[in-house]
mmCIF file with all atom_site columns, C-alpha atoms in Angstrom:
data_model
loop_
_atom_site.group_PDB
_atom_site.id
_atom_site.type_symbol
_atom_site.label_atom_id
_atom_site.label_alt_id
_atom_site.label_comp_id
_atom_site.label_asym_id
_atom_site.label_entity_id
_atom_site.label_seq_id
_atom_site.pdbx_PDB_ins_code
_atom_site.Cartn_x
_atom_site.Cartn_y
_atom_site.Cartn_z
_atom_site.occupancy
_atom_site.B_iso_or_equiv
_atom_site.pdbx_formal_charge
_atom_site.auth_seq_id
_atom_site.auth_comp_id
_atom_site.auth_asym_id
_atom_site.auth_atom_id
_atom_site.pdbx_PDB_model_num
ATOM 1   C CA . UNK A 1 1   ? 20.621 6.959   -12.861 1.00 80.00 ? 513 UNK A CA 1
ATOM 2   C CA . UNK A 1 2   ? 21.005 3.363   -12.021 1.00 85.00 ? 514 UNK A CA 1
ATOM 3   C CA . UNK A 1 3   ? 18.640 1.241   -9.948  1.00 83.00 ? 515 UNK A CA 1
ATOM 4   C CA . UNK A 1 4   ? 20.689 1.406   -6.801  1.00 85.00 ? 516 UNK A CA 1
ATOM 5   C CA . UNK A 1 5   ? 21.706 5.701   -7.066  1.00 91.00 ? 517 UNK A CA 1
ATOM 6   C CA . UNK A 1 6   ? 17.950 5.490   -7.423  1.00 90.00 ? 518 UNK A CA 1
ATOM 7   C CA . UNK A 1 7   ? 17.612 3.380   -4.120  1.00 91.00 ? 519 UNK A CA 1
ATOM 8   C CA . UNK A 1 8   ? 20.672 5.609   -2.121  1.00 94.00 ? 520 UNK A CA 1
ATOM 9   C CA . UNK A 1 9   ? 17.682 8.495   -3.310  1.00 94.00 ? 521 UNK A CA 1
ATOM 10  C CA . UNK A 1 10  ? 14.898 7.143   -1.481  1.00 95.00 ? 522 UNK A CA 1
ATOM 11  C CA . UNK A 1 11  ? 16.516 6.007   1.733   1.00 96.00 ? 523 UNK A CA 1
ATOM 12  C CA . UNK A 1 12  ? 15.372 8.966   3.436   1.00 97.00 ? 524 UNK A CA 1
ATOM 13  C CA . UNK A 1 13  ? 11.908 8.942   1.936   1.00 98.00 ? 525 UNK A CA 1
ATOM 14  C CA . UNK A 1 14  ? 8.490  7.241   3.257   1.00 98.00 ? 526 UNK A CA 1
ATOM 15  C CA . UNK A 1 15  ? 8.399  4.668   0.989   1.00 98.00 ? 527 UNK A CA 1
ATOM 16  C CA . UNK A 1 16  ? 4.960  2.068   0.308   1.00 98.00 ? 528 UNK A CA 1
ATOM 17  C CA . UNK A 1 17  ? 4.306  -0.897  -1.795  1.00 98.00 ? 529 UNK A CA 1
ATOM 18  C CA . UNK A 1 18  ? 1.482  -1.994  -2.451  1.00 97.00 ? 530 UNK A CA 1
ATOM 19  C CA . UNK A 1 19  ? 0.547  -5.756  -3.217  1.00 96.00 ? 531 UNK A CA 1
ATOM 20  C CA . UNK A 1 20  ? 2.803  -8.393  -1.963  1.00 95.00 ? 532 UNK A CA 1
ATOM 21  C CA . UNK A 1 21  ? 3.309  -10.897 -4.975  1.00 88.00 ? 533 UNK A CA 1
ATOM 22  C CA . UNK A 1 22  ? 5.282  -12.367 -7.725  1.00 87.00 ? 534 UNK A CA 1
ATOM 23  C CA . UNK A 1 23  ? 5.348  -8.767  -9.176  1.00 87.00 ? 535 UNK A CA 1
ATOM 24  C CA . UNK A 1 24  ? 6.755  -7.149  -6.056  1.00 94.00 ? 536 UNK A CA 1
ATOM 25  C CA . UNK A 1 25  ? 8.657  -9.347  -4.539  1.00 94.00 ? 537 UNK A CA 1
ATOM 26  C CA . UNK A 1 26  ? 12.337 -8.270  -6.199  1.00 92.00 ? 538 UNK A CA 1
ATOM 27  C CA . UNK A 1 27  ? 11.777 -4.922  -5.356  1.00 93.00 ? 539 UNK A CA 1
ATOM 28  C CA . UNK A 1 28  ? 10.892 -5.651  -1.892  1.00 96.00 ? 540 UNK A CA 1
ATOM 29  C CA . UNK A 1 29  ? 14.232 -8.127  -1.448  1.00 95.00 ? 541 UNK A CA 1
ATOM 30  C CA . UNK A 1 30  ? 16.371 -5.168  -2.760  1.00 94.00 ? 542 UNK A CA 1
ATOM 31  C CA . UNK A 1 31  ? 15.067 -2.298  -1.116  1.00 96.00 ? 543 UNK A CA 1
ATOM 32  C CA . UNK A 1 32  ? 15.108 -3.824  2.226   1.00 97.00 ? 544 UNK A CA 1
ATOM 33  C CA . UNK A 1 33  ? 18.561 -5.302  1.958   1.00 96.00 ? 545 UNK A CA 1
ATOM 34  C CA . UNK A 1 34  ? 19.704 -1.724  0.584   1.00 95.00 ? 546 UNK A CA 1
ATOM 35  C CA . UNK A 1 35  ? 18.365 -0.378  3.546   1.00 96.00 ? 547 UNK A CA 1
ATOM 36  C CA . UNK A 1 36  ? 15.614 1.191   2.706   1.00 97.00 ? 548 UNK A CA 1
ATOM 37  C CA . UNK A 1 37  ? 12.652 1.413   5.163   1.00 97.00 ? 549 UNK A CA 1
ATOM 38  C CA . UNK A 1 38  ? 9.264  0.101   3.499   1.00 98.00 ? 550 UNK A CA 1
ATOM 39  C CA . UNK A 1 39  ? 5.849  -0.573  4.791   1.00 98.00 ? 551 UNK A CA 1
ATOM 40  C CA . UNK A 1 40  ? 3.920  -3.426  2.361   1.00 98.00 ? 552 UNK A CA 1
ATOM 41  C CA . UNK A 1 41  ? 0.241  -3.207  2.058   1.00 98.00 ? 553 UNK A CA 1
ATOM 42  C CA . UNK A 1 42  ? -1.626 -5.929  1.077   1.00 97.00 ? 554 UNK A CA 1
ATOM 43  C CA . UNK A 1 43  ? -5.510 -6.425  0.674   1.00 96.00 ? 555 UNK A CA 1
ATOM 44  C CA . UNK A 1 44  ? -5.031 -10.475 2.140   1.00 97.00 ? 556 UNK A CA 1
ATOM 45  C CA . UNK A 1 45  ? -3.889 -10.923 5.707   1.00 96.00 ? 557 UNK A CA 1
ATOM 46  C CA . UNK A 1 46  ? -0.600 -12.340 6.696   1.00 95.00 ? 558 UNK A CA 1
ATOM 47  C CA . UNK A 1 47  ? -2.387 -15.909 6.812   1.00 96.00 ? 559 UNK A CA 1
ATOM 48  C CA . UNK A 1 48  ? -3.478 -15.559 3.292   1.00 96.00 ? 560 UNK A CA 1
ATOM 49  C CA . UNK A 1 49  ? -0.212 -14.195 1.915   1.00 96.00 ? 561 UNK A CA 1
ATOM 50  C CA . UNK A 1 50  ? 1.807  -16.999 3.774   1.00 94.00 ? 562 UNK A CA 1
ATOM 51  C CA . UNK A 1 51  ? 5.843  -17.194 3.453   1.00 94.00 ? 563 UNK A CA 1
ATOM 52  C CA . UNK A 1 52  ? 6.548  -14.158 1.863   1.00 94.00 ? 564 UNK A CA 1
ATOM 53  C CA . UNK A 1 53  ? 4.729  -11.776 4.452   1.00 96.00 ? 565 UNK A CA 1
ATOM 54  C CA . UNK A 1 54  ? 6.502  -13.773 7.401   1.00 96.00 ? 566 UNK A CA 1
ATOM 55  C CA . UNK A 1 55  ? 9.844  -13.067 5.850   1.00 96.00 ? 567 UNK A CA 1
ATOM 56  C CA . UNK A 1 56  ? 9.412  -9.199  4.838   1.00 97.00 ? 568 UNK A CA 1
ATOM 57  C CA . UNK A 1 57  ? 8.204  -8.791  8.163   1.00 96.00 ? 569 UNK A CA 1
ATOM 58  C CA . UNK A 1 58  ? 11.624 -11.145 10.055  1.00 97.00 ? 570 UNK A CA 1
ATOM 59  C CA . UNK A 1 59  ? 13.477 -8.756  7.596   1.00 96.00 ? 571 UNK A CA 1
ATOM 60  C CA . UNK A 1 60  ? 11.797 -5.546  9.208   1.00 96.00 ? 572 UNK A CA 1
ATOM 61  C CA . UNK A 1 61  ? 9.405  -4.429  7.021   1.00 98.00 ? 573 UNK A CA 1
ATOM 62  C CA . UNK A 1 62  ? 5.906  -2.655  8.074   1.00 97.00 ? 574 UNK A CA 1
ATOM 63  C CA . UNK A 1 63  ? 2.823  -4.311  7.190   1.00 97.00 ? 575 UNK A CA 1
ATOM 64  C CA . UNK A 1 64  ? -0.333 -3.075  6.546   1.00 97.00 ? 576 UNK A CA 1
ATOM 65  C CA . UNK A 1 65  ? -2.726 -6.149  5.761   1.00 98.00 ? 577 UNK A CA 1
ATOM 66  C CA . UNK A 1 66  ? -6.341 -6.271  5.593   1.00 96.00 ? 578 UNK A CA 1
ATOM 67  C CA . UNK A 1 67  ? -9.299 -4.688  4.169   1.00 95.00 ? 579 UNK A CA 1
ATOM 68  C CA . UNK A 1 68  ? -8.605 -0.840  4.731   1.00 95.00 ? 580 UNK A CA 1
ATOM 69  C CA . UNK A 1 69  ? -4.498 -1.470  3.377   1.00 95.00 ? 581 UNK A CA 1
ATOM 70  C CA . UNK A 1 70  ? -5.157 1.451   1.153   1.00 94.00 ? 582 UNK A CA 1
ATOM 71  C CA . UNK A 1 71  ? -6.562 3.981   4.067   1.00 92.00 ? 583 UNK A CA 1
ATOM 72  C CA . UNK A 1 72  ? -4.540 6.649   5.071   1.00 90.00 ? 584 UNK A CA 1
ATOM 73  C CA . UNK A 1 73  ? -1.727 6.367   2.311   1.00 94.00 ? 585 UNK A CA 1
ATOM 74  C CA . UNK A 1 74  ? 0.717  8.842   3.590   1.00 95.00 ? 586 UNK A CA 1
ATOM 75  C CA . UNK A 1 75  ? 4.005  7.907   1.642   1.00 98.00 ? 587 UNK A CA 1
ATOM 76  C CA . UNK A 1 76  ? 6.631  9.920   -0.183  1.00 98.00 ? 588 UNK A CA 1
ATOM 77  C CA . UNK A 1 77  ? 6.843  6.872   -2.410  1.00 98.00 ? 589 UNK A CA 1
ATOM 78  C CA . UNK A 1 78  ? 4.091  4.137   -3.413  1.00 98.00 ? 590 UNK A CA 1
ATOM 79  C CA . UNK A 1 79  ? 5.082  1.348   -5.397  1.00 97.00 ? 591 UNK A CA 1
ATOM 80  C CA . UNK A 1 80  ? 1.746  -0.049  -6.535  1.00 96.00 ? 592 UNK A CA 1
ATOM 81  C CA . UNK A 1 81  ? 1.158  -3.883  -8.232  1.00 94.00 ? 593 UNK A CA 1
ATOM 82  C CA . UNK A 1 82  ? 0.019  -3.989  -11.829 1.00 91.00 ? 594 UNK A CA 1
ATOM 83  C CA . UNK A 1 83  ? -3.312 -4.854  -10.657 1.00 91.00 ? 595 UNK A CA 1
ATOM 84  C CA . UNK A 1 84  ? -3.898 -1.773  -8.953  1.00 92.00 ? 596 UNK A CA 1
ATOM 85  C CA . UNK A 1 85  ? -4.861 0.899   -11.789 1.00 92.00 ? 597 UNK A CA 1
ATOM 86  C CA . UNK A 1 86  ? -2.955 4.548   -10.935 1.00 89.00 ? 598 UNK A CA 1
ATOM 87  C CA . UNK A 1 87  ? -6.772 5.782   -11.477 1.00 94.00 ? 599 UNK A CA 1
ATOM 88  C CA . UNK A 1 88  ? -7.726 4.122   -7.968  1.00 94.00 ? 600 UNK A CA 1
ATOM 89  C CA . UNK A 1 89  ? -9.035 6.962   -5.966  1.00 95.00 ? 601 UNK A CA 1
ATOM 90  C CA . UNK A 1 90  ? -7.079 6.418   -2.621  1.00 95.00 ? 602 UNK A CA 1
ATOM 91  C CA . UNK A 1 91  ? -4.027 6.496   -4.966  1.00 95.00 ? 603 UNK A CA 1
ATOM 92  C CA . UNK A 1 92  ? -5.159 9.754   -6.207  1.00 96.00 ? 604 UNK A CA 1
ATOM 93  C CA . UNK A 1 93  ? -5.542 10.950  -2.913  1.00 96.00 ? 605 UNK A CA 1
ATOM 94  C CA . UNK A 1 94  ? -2.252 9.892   -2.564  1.00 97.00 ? 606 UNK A CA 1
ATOM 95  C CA . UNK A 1 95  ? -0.569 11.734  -5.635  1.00 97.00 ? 607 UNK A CA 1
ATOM 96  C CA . UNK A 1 96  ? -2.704 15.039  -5.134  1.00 97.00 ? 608 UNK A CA 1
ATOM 97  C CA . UNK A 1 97  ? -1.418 14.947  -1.394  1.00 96.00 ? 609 UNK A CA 1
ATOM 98  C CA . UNK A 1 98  ? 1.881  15.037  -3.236  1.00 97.00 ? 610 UNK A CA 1
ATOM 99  C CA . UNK A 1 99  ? 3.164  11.169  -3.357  1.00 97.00 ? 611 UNK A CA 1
ATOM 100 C CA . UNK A 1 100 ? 5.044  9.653   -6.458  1.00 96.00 ? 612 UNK A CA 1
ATOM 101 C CA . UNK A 1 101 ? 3.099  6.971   -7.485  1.00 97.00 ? 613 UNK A CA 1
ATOM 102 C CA . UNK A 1 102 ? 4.907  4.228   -9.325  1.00 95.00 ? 614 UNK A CA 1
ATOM 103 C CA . UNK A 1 103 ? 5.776  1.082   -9.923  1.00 93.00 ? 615 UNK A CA 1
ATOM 104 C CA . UNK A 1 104 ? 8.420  -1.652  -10.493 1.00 90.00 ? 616 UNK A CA 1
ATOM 105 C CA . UNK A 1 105 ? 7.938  -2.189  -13.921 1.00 88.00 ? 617 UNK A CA 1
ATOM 106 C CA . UNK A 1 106 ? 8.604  1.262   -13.925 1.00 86.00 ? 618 UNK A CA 1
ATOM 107 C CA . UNK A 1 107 ? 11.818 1.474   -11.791 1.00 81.00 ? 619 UNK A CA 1
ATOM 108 C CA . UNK A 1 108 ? 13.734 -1.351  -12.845 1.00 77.00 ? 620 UNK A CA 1
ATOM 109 C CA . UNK A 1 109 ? 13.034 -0.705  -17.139 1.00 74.00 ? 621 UNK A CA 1
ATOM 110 C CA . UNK A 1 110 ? 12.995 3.187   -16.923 1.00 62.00 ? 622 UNK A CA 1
#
């Protein structure tokens, strides 16, 4: 499957990424200009991120800033940032509640 059959598969899906950064940001770019509706979560506020988190959200994305980003993670889909080990236990939460849990590395080399 190639990266954008795998995008036309997720349009429909509830679809999170978590950590707005260097890592993220081509994934971000290409799933919301493939139309593909995301929600970002970040630990820093909007302040803190700066440029980036004013243009994801001009380009329509969902944000979910701030200390309790990780609450409540009810996704089809979470994209999580290198730093972030799978082992976290909100992502757990996530993945037993039945989300995929991946990442870009993961998408874009797989």
């Amino acid at each position: 499957m190639t990266l954008y059959e795998y995008v036309d598969a997720i349009k429909s899906k509830r679809v999170a990424i978590v950590g707005i950064g260097i890592s993220n940001t081509p994934l971000i770019d290409i799933l919301i200009n493939q139309g593909v509706s995301v929600t970002l979560c970040d630990r820093r506020t909007a302040e803190d991120i700066g440029v980036p988190a004013a243009r994801f959200a001009a380009m329509g994305a969902e944000m979910r800033l701030g200390e309790h980003y990780l609450d409540g993670l009810d996704f089809d889909i979470i994209f999580r940032t290198p730093g972030l080990l799978p082992t976290d236990p909100l992502l757990e939460l996530a993945k037993a509640n039945g989300a995929v849990i991946t990442s870009e590395m993961e998408v874009f080399f797989a």
